[in-house]
Amino acid sequence: MDFSWTPEHLALRDSVRTVLAETLPADWDRIAREGPGSAEQTAFSREFCPKLAARGLLVPHWPVEFGGRGASTWEHFIIGEELWAAGEPRGPQYMNVNWIGPTLMRYGSPAQQQEHLPRIAAGTVIWCQGFSEPNAGSDLASLRTRAERVDGGYLINGSKIWTSYAAEAEYCFLLARTSADRKGGIAIFLVPMNSPGIKVQQIPALIGEGDIHEVFFHDVFVAEPQRLGGEGQGWDIITHALANERIGIPRYAFARRALDTAIGLLRDRGELDSIAVKARAGQALAAVEAARMLVYGVVDQRAKRGADRGQGSLARWAVVSAERAVCEFVLDFVPDGLHEGAPPLLLAHHMRAIAAGLASGAAEVQLDLIARMFLELPRERARAV
Amino acid sequence: MQFELTEEQTMLLDALVAITGEGAEPERCVDRYIADPALEEQLQDAGFFSLAQHGYSTLEAVLVAIGIGKLPVCVEAATSLLIGPLLPETVRRPIAIVRETSAGETSVAVSGRSGSRAARLATRPIRFLSGAHTLVILADDQVSLVELQPEDVRACTTHYAYPYGVLVPAALERAVVVDVPADELLRRYRLAIAAEITGAADAALQRTLRQVKEREQFGKPIGAFQAVQHRLAMAATSVEACRVLTLRAADGGDAADAAAAAGYAQEMARQLTFDLHQFSGAMGLTLEYPLHLWTYRIRALQAESGGSQEQFAASVDLAWPPSKSRGE
Ligand SMILES: Cc1cc2nc3c(=O)[nH]c(=O)nc-3n(C[C@H](O)[C@H](O)[C@H](O)COP(=O)(O)OP(=O)(O)OC[C@H]3O[C@@H](n4cnc5c(N)ncnc54)[C@H](O)[C@@H]3O)c2cc1C
């Protein structure tokens, strides 16, 4: 047990911070306010990611044959943590490098790999993830979007919702149904977003601009070679792909920056002296650090190829709690943080934090997983499988 | 960043379990706490209260304090393990500690600060004082010790699962100031609180899990109900968070981390003790069911050194030192 960083890891952090210092514009906090999906931040990512790629910091964890250098799990994680803390200048592309690329490496055909991986590794392509539907949220396997076989491929009909980045994306990693079999009837399609028959509509929301959309598919033709894996393999593939993502994004790192900002503001205003304010600030700090340490534990486990017995879900619940603690601290003690004129970071954090318990799956489902995997408690009732 | 125990740490904890057993429950417990002088002597002889003298680190001391905190028997270990190394070698355990904060501070560590020192220190029962050989008095910038004689302490019955005693005012006349940095002692005191809560909370949670898996109502184990599962899942998350915050604070030596770990532990105590008793039903209110052996230690520790508010507030002063963050 040793909670210090190696000199290599410290140097890596420094090099990411150097890139950030050299490349982020003066008004970056304003650009990053809306979150990774806004048009402005996405456009910025198309400049920023190639620079990261040039310095070997975009896909270092990928194998050499796909443009990486086989860097360790920790190296990949440290880069992601620094970038998320900075407001995520990779925009939506964090998703590409974290799991879309690796999933294509594992399940894609050589042609699919050749088509997609170089562009992801160069940092010039945006993807979106078409899973959720109006009637398939937490119960994702109940999705209904159909993929009907036609000559040379499939016709897709249906709709997706809450699709992040859809308006800016060139491709969609789409789940659709090829048969009625609940999980065995799901397939994955790599769909160009400029295919005829796709309509994207942004959903006005409390979270950042450009984050969530509805995507409608009307007789969209997808050629057979654009199917990833076999027809019945979709569920298994995403289960594997998302297992890689089980702790999600290092949200606590941005939460910590929001807390730093709020504390600095309160102190300047002479409003940090009361024990009540300090106690709540300390509570938020402890929640953030708890989340950080539980996430680190999962990264360490992953680096050692250990089995997840629910620790990933524990970490996610801790992350949700940390987001909530900081969000509520700001609402209680820096209420003007949500007004015009406040440091943009506070609203940026608020808009990210309120989605923490939902984006990448409802937190209550994580609690179910903790109960089952970590505490080994019995199921309440037989669930549909 | 390495979360696995080293071989040496594993051996240390194995050696501990070889003495304590896996924490088997007492066959009959009708007392508020269980003392086990024989076990304590064995631990003492094996050097478990003086790890620092044997070259073990603070992290290892915390691992052992957590392990001893899990036991159903009540042993003064965390203070000896963590604060002991700062004190003169002649000091004998068990060690009791009390924190005395000066008036006018924003601190809530000790209420009723006005009046004489004797009035502040010699009216309130102190944990482990009954049976202790040494009392550590931690003031804001000064540490003093009292070598206790039997006549210095009035035993005190209590609902908590620790021996408590009240100091006889005359004993304060023998208090000697020692050359120990108060801030370092406070940091270690916080580690001791966090470690002891972590161990007790872990054991209390494990005992409750066993109960909700065994006890059936409505034709199924009560642990199958989602309402119960979710609160236990949150409890497990906080216990694991508490453990890792405490270990990290022990390893890194950062004072803000220690305050955060203790604050987290003390805050967690409220929801945790409520939920674990709730899920144990009426059985959880009896003395024969062992849950109270841990929860009434946790409930005592919850207020120690000023409670979670005090530690959290301190963590803010330590993490964002006033001069540095101005103008941020
Ligand atoms: C910011 C954001 C971005 C997103 N981006 C994408 C994206 O890019 N692509 C995509 O496909 N999806 C995306 N989603 C959708 C996300 O995956 C879903 O919101 C999530 O799976 C929950 O589904 P739902 O919103 O339909 O909630 P519901 O399933 O309707 O659940 C609502 C609430 O009911 C409770 N609940 C549900 N099931 C259970 C249960 N089994 N036990 C106990 N309580 C339960 C929970 O409290 C839950 O929060 C995004 C969501 C957000 C907020």
PDB file of C-alpha atoms in Angstrom, chain A residues 126-306:
ATOM      1  CA  ILE A 126     -16.686  13.181 -33.269  1.00  0.00           C
ATOM      2  CA  TRP A 127     -18.849  10.254 -32.251  1.00  0.00           C
ATOM      3  CA  CYS A 128     -22.106   9.986 -30.391  1.00  0.00           C
ATOM      4  CA  GLN A 129     -23.610   7.092 -28.519  1.00  0.00           C
ATOM      5  CA  GLY A 130     -27.130   6.009 -29.519  1.00  0.00           C
ATOM      6  CA  PHE A 131     -28.346   3.774 -26.715  1.00  0.00           C
ATOM      7  CA  SER A 132     -31.211   5.334 -24.726  1.00  0.00           C
ATOM      8  CA  GLU A 133     -34.693   5.655 -26.151  1.00  0.00           C
ATOM      9  CA  PRO A 134     -37.854   7.328 -24.933  1.00  0.00           C
ATOM     10  CA  ASN A 135     -39.014   4.012 -23.448  1.00  0.00           C
ATOM     11  CA  ALA A 136     -35.647   2.462 -22.737  1.00  0.00           C
ATOM     12  CA  GLY A 137     -33.737   4.312 -20.038  1.00  0.00           C
ATOM     13  CA  SER A 138     -32.401   2.321 -17.128  1.00  0.00           C
ATOM     14  CA  ASP A 139     -33.955  -0.738 -18.722  1.00  0.00           C
ATOM     15  CA  LEU A 140     -31.834  -0.389 -21.823  1.00  0.00           C
ATOM     16  CA  ALA A 141     -32.512  -3.899 -23.124  1.00  0.00           C
ATOM     17  CA  SER A 142     -36.111  -2.904 -23.798  1.00  0.00           C
ATOM     18  CA  LEU A 143     -34.974  -0.721 -26.691  1.00  0.00           C
ATOM     19  CA  ARG A 144     -37.160  -0.814 -29.800  1.00  0.00           C
ATOM     20  CA  THR A 145     -35.301   0.880 -32.653  1.00  0.00           C
ATOM     21  CA  ARG A 146     -35.429  -1.677 -35.436  1.00  0.00           C
ATOM     22  CA  ALA A 147     -32.815  -2.764 -37.957  1.00  0.00           C
ATOM     23  CA  GLU A 148     -34.545  -4.693 -40.708  1.00  0.00           C
ATOM     24  CA  ARG A 149     -32.534  -6.692 -43.181  1.00  0.00           C
ATOM     25  CA  VAL A 150     -32.664  -5.468 -46.754  1.00  0.00           C
ATOM     26  CA  ASP A 151     -30.472  -6.103 -49.740  1.00  0.00           C
ATOM     27  CA  GLY A 152     -26.854  -5.323 -48.804  1.00  0.00           C
ATOM     28  CA  GLY A 153     -27.617  -4.104 -45.296  1.00  0.00           C
ATOM     29  CA  TYR A 154     -30.329  -2.824 -42.980  1.00  0.00           C
ATOM     30  CA  LEU A 155     -33.015  -0.198 -42.746  1.00  0.00           C
ATOM     31  CA  ILE A 156     -33.083   1.531 -39.374  1.00  0.00           C
ATOM     32  CA  ASN A 157     -36.313   2.927 -37.964  1.00  0.00           C
ATOM     33  CA  GLY A 158     -36.911   4.380 -34.533  1.00  0.00           C
ATOM     34  CA  SER A 159     -35.604   7.092 -32.288  1.00  0.00           C
ATOM     35  CA  LYS A 160     -32.931   7.715 -29.705  1.00  0.00           C
ATOM     36  CA  ILE A 161     -32.984  10.249 -26.920  1.00  0.00           C
ATOM     37  CA  TRP A 162     -30.523  11.993 -24.576  1.00  0.00           C
ATOM     38  CA  THR A 163     -27.891  11.449 -27.236  1.00  0.00           C
ATOM     39  CA  SER A 164     -24.940  13.627 -26.289  1.00  0.00           C
ATOM     40  CA  TYR A 165     -22.990  15.384 -29.051  1.00  0.00           C
ATOM     41  CA  ALA A 166     -25.386  14.162 -31.791  1.00  0.00           C
ATOM     42  CA  ALA A 167     -25.543  17.513 -33.574  1.00  0.00           C
ATOM     43  CA  GLU A 168     -21.770  17.685 -33.976  1.00  0.00           C
ATOM     44  CA  ALA A 169     -21.048  14.012 -34.539  1.00  0.00           C
ATOM     45  CA  GLU A 170     -19.890  12.354 -37.740  1.00  0.00           C
ATOM     46  CA  TYR A 171     -20.723   8.853 -36.501  1.00  0.00           C
ATOM     47  CA  CYS A 172     -23.167   7.199 -34.164  1.00  0.00           C
ATOM     48  CA  PHE A 173     -22.407   4.053 -32.190  1.00  0.00           C
ATOM     49  CA  LEU A 174     -25.956   2.770 -32.470  1.00  0.00           C
ATOM     50  CA  LEU A 175     -27.840  -0.036 -30.752  1.00  0.00           C
ATOM     51  CA  ALA A 176     -30.767  -1.432 -32.717  1.00  0.00           C
ATOM     52  CA  ARG A 177     -32.909  -4.520 -32.655  1.00  0.00           C
ATOM     53  CA  THR A 178     -32.670  -7.197 -35.346  1.00  0.00           C
ATOM     54  CA  SER A 179     -35.065  -9.576 -33.573  1.00  0.00           C
ATOM     55  CA  ALA A 180     -37.484  -9.648 -30.661  1.00  0.00           C
ATOM     56  CA  ASP A 181     -35.068 -11.590 -28.446  1.00  0.00           C
ATOM     57  CA  ARG A 182     -34.600  -9.176 -25.504  1.00  0.00           C
ATOM     58  CA  LYS A 183     -30.827  -9.108 -25.250  1.00  0.00           C
ATOM     59  CA  GLY A 184     -29.896 -11.555 -27.992  1.00  0.00           C
ATOM     60  CA  GLY A 185     -31.710  -9.503 -30.638  1.00  0.00           C
ATOM     61  CA  ILE A 186     -29.571  -6.386 -30.339  1.00  0.00           C
ATOM     62  CA  ALA A 187     -26.859  -5.394 -32.808  1.00  0.00           C
ATOM     63  CA  ILE A 188     -24.455  -2.470 -33.080  1.00  0.00           C
ATOM     64  CA  PHE A 189     -24.131  -0.263 -36.144  1.00  0.00           C
ATOM     65  CA  LEU A 190     -21.494   2.340 -36.932  1.00  0.00           C
ATOM     66  CA  VAL A 191     -23.716   4.863 -38.644  1.00  0.00           C
ATOM     67  CA  PRO A 192     -22.524   7.985 -40.470  1.00  0.00           C
ATOM     68  CA  MET A 193     -24.622  10.839 -39.114  1.00  0.00           C
ATOM     69  CA  ASN A 194     -25.018  12.318 -42.604  1.00  0.00           C
ATOM     70  CA  SER A 195     -26.950   9.241 -43.758  1.00  0.00           C
ATOM     71  CA  PRO A 196     -30.240  10.202 -45.399  1.00  0.00           C
ATOM     72  CA  GLY A 197     -33.183   9.764 -43.013  1.00  0.00           C
ATOM     73  CA  ILE A 198     -31.463  10.914 -39.811  1.00  0.00           C
ATOM     74  CA  LYS A 199     -32.880  13.954 -38.067  1.00  0.00           C
ATOM     75  CA  VAL A 200     -31.265  15.481 -34.997  1.00  0.00           C
ATOM     76  CA  GLN A 201     -33.018  17.829 -32.625  1.00  0.00           C
ATOM     77  CA  GLN A 202     -31.366  19.463 -29.666  1.00  0.00           C
ATOM     78  CA  ILE A 203     -33.265  19.278 -26.366  1.00  0.00           C
ATOM     79  CA  PRO A 204     -33.264  22.552 -24.430  1.00  0.00           C
ATOM     80  CA  ALA A 205     -32.104  21.644 -20.942  1.00  0.00           C
ATOM     81  CA  LEU A 206     -30.639  22.734 -17.624  1.00  0.00           C
ATOM     82  CA  ILE A 207     -27.346  21.183 -18.573  1.00  0.00           C
ATOM     83  CA  GLY A 208     -24.918  22.629 -21.079  1.00  0.00           C
ATOM     84  CA  GLU A 209     -25.853  23.603 -24.567  1.00  0.00           C
ATOM     85  CA  GLY A 210     -25.408  20.856 -27.141  1.00  0.00           C
ATOM     86  CA  ASP A 211     -25.350  18.078 -24.614  1.00  0.00           C
ATOM     87  CA  ILE A 212     -28.562  16.161 -25.218  1.00  0.00           C
ATOM     88  CA  HIS A 213     -30.564  15.491 -28.357  1.00  0.00           C
ATOM     89  CA  GLU A 214     -33.266  13.427 -29.916  1.00  0.00           C
ATOM     90  CA  VAL A 215     -32.208  11.492 -32.979  1.00  0.00           C
ATOM     91  CA  PHE A 216     -34.841  10.169 -35.364  1.00  0.00           C
ATOM     92  CA  PHE A 217     -34.148   7.355 -37.830  1.00  0.00           C
ATOM     93  CA  HIS A 218     -36.494   7.027 -40.776  1.00  0.00           C
ATOM     94  CA  ASP A 219     -35.612   4.271 -43.258  1.00  0.00           C
ATOM     95  CA  VAL A 220     -31.917   4.934 -42.746  1.00  0.00           C
ATOM     96  CA  PHE A 221     -29.896   2.513 -44.857  1.00  0.00           C
ATOM     97  CA  VAL A 222     -26.831   1.051 -43.202  1.00  0.00           C
ATOM     98  CA  ALA A 223     -24.604  -1.236 -45.241  1.00  0.00           C
ATOM     99  CA  GLU A 224     -23.831  -4.649 -43.799  1.00  0.00           C
ATOM    100  CA  PRO A 225     -20.085  -3.903 -43.281  1.00  0.00           C
ATOM    101  CA  GLN A 226     -21.105  -1.138 -40.885  1.00  0.00           C
ATOM    102  CA  ARG A 227     -22.455  -3.667 -38.389  1.00  0.00           C
ATOM    103  CA  LEU A 228     -20.013  -4.192 -35.531  1.00  0.00           C
ATOM    104  CA  GLY A 229     -19.811  -7.857 -34.571  1.00  0.00           C
ATOM    105  CA  GLY A 230     -22.562 -10.381 -35.209  1.00  0.00           C
ATOM    106  CA  GLU A 231     -26.290  -9.722 -35.208  1.00  0.00           C
ATOM    107  CA  GLY A 232     -26.925 -11.070 -31.742  1.00  0.00           C
ATOM    108  CA  GLN A 233     -23.697  -9.821 -30.255  1.00  0.00           C
ATOM    109  CA  GLY A 234     -24.579  -6.219 -29.488  1.00  0.00           C
ATOM    110  CA  TRP A 235     -25.450  -6.664 -25.839  1.00  0.00           C
ATOM    111  CA  ASP A 236     -22.291  -8.575 -25.024  1.00  0.00           C
ATOM    112  CA  ILE A 237     -20.166  -6.010 -26.788  1.00  0.00           C
ATOM    113  CA  ILE A 238     -21.569  -3.009 -24.962  1.00  0.00           C
ATOM    114  CA  THR A 239     -21.440  -4.851 -21.663  1.00  0.00           C
ATOM    115  CA  HIS A 240     -17.738  -5.316 -22.236  1.00  0.00           C
ATOM    116  CA  ALA A 241     -17.206  -1.829 -23.629  1.00  0.00           C
ATOM    117  CA  LEU A 242     -18.934  -0.121 -20.729  1.00  0.00           C
ATOM    118  CA  ALA A 243     -17.219  -2.283 -18.132  1.00  0.00           C
ATOM    119  CA  ASN A 244     -14.144  -0.329 -19.186  1.00  0.00           C
ATOM    120  CA  GLU A 245     -16.027   2.824 -18.378  1.00  0.00           C
ATOM    121  CA  ARG A 246     -17.602   1.674 -15.161  1.00  0.00           C
ATOM    122  CA  ILE A 247     -16.182   4.440 -13.029  1.00  0.00           C
ATOM    123  CA  GLY A 248     -17.118   6.967 -15.668  1.00  0.00           C
ATOM    124  CA  ILE A 249     -15.434  10.293 -15.976  1.00  0.00           C
ATOM    125  CA  PRO A 250     -13.296  11.684 -13.115  1.00  0.00           C
ATOM    126  CA  ARG A 251     -15.982  14.191 -12.174  1.00  0.00           C
ATOM    127  CA  TYR A 252     -14.571  14.747  -8.686  1.00  0.00           C
ATOM    128  CA  ALA A 253     -11.583  16.510 -10.267  1.00  0.00           C
ATOM    129  CA  PHE A 254     -13.747  19.270 -11.735  1.00  0.00           C
ATOM    130  CA  ALA A 255     -15.814  19.348  -8.538  1.00  0.00           C
ATOM    131  CA  ARG A 256     -12.616  20.041  -6.619  1.00  0.00           C
ATOM    132  CA  ARG A 257     -11.861  23.003  -8.863  1.00  0.00           C
ATOM    133  CA  ALA A 258     -15.359  24.372  -8.334  1.00  0.00           C
ATOM    134  CA  LEU A 259     -14.865  24.012  -4.590  1.00  0.00           C
ATOM    135  CA  ASP A 260     -11.473  25.756  -4.804  1.00  0.00           C
ATOM    136  CA  THR A 261     -13.142  28.602  -6.669  1.00  0.00           C
ATOM    137  CA  ALA A 262     -16.016  28.890  -4.197  1.00  0.00           C
ATOM    138  CA  ILE A 263     -13.637  28.905  -1.228  1.00  0.00           C
ATOM    139  CA  GLY A 264     -11.454  31.576  -2.815  1.00  0.00           C
ATOM    140  CA  LEU A 265     -14.514  33.730  -3.447  1.00  0.00           C
ATOM    141  CA  LEU A 266     -15.889  33.306   0.068  1.00  0.00           C
ATOM    142  CA  ARG A 267     -12.555  34.137   1.598  1.00  0.00           C
ATOM    143  CA  ASP A 268     -12.200  37.286  -0.499  1.00  0.00           C
ATOM    144  CA  ARG A 269     -15.639  38.322   0.658  1.00  0.00           C
ATOM    145  CA  GLY A 270     -14.759  37.647   4.294  1.00  0.00           C
ATOM    146  CA  GLU A 271     -17.485  35.007   4.442  1.00  0.00           C
ATOM    147  CA  LEU A 272     -15.388  31.988   5.279  1.00  0.00           C
ATOM    148  CA  ASP A 273     -14.981  32.620   8.967  1.00  0.00           C
ATOM    149  CA  SER A 274     -18.037  30.993  10.428  1.00  0.00           C
ATOM    150  CA  ILE A 275     -17.760  27.434  11.577  1.00  0.00           C
ATOM    151  CA  ALA A 276     -21.004  26.583   9.764  1.00  0.00           C
ATOM    152  CA  VAL A 277     -19.592  27.587   6.382  1.00  0.00           C
ATOM    153  CA  LYS A 278     -16.242  25.945   6.976  1.00  0.00           C
ATOM    154  CA  ALA A 279     -17.814  22.738   8.213  1.00  0.00           C
ATOM    155  CA  ARG A 280     -19.886  22.411   5.069  1.00  0.00           C
ATOM    156  CA  ALA A 281     -16.900  23.240   2.891  1.00  0.00           C
ATOM    157  CA  GLY A 282     -14.912  20.561   4.693  1.00  0.00           C
ATOM    158  CA  GLN A 283     -17.714  18.078   4.221  1.00  0.00           C
ATOM    159  CA  ALA A 284     -17.679  18.741   0.485  1.00  0.00           C
ATOM    160  CA  LEU A 285     -13.895  18.447   0.433  1.00  0.00           C
ATOM    161  CA  ALA A 286     -14.009  15.074   2.194  1.00  0.00           C
ATOM    162  CA  ALA A 287     -16.688  13.839  -0.214  1.00  0.00           C
ATOM    163  CA  VAL A 288     -14.549  14.865  -3.177  1.00  0.00           C
ATOM    164  CA  GLU A 289     -11.436  13.209  -1.776  1.00  0.00           C
ATOM    165  CA  ALA A 290     -13.410  10.073  -0.864  1.00  0.00           C
ATOM    166  CA  ALA A 291     -14.593   9.807  -4.459  1.00  0.00           C
ATOM    167  CA  ARG A 292     -11.087  10.389  -5.746  1.00  0.00           C
ATOM    168  CA  MET A 293      -9.605   7.658  -3.571  1.00  0.00           C
ATOM    169  CA  LEU A 294     -12.301   5.094  -4.351  1.00  0.00           C
ATOM    170  CA  VAL A 295     -11.851   5.785  -8.055  1.00  0.00           C
ATOM    171  CA  TYR A 296      -8.081   5.406  -7.704  1.00  0.00           C
ATOM    172  CA  GLY A 297      -8.681   2.056  -6.044  1.00  0.00           C
ATOM    173  CA  VAL A 298     -10.660   0.892  -9.070  1.00  0.00           C
ATOM    174  CA  VAL A 299      -7.992   2.153 -11.466  1.00  0.00           C
ATOM    175  CA  ASP A 300      -5.376   0.252  -9.487  1.00  0.00           C
ATOM    176  CA  GLN A 301      -7.540  -2.853  -9.633  1.00  0.00           C
ATOM    177  CA  ARG A 302      -7.989  -2.451 -13.362  1.00  0.00           C
ATOM    178  CA  ALA A 303      -4.258  -1.908 -13.857  1.00  0.00           C
ATOM    179  CA  LYS A 304      -3.687  -5.236 -12.107  1.00  0.00           C
ATOM    180  CA  ARG A 305      -6.459  -6.935 -14.079  1.00  0.00           C
ATOM    181  CA  GLY A 306      -8.333  -7.687 -10.868  1.00  0.00           C
TER     182      GLY A 306
END
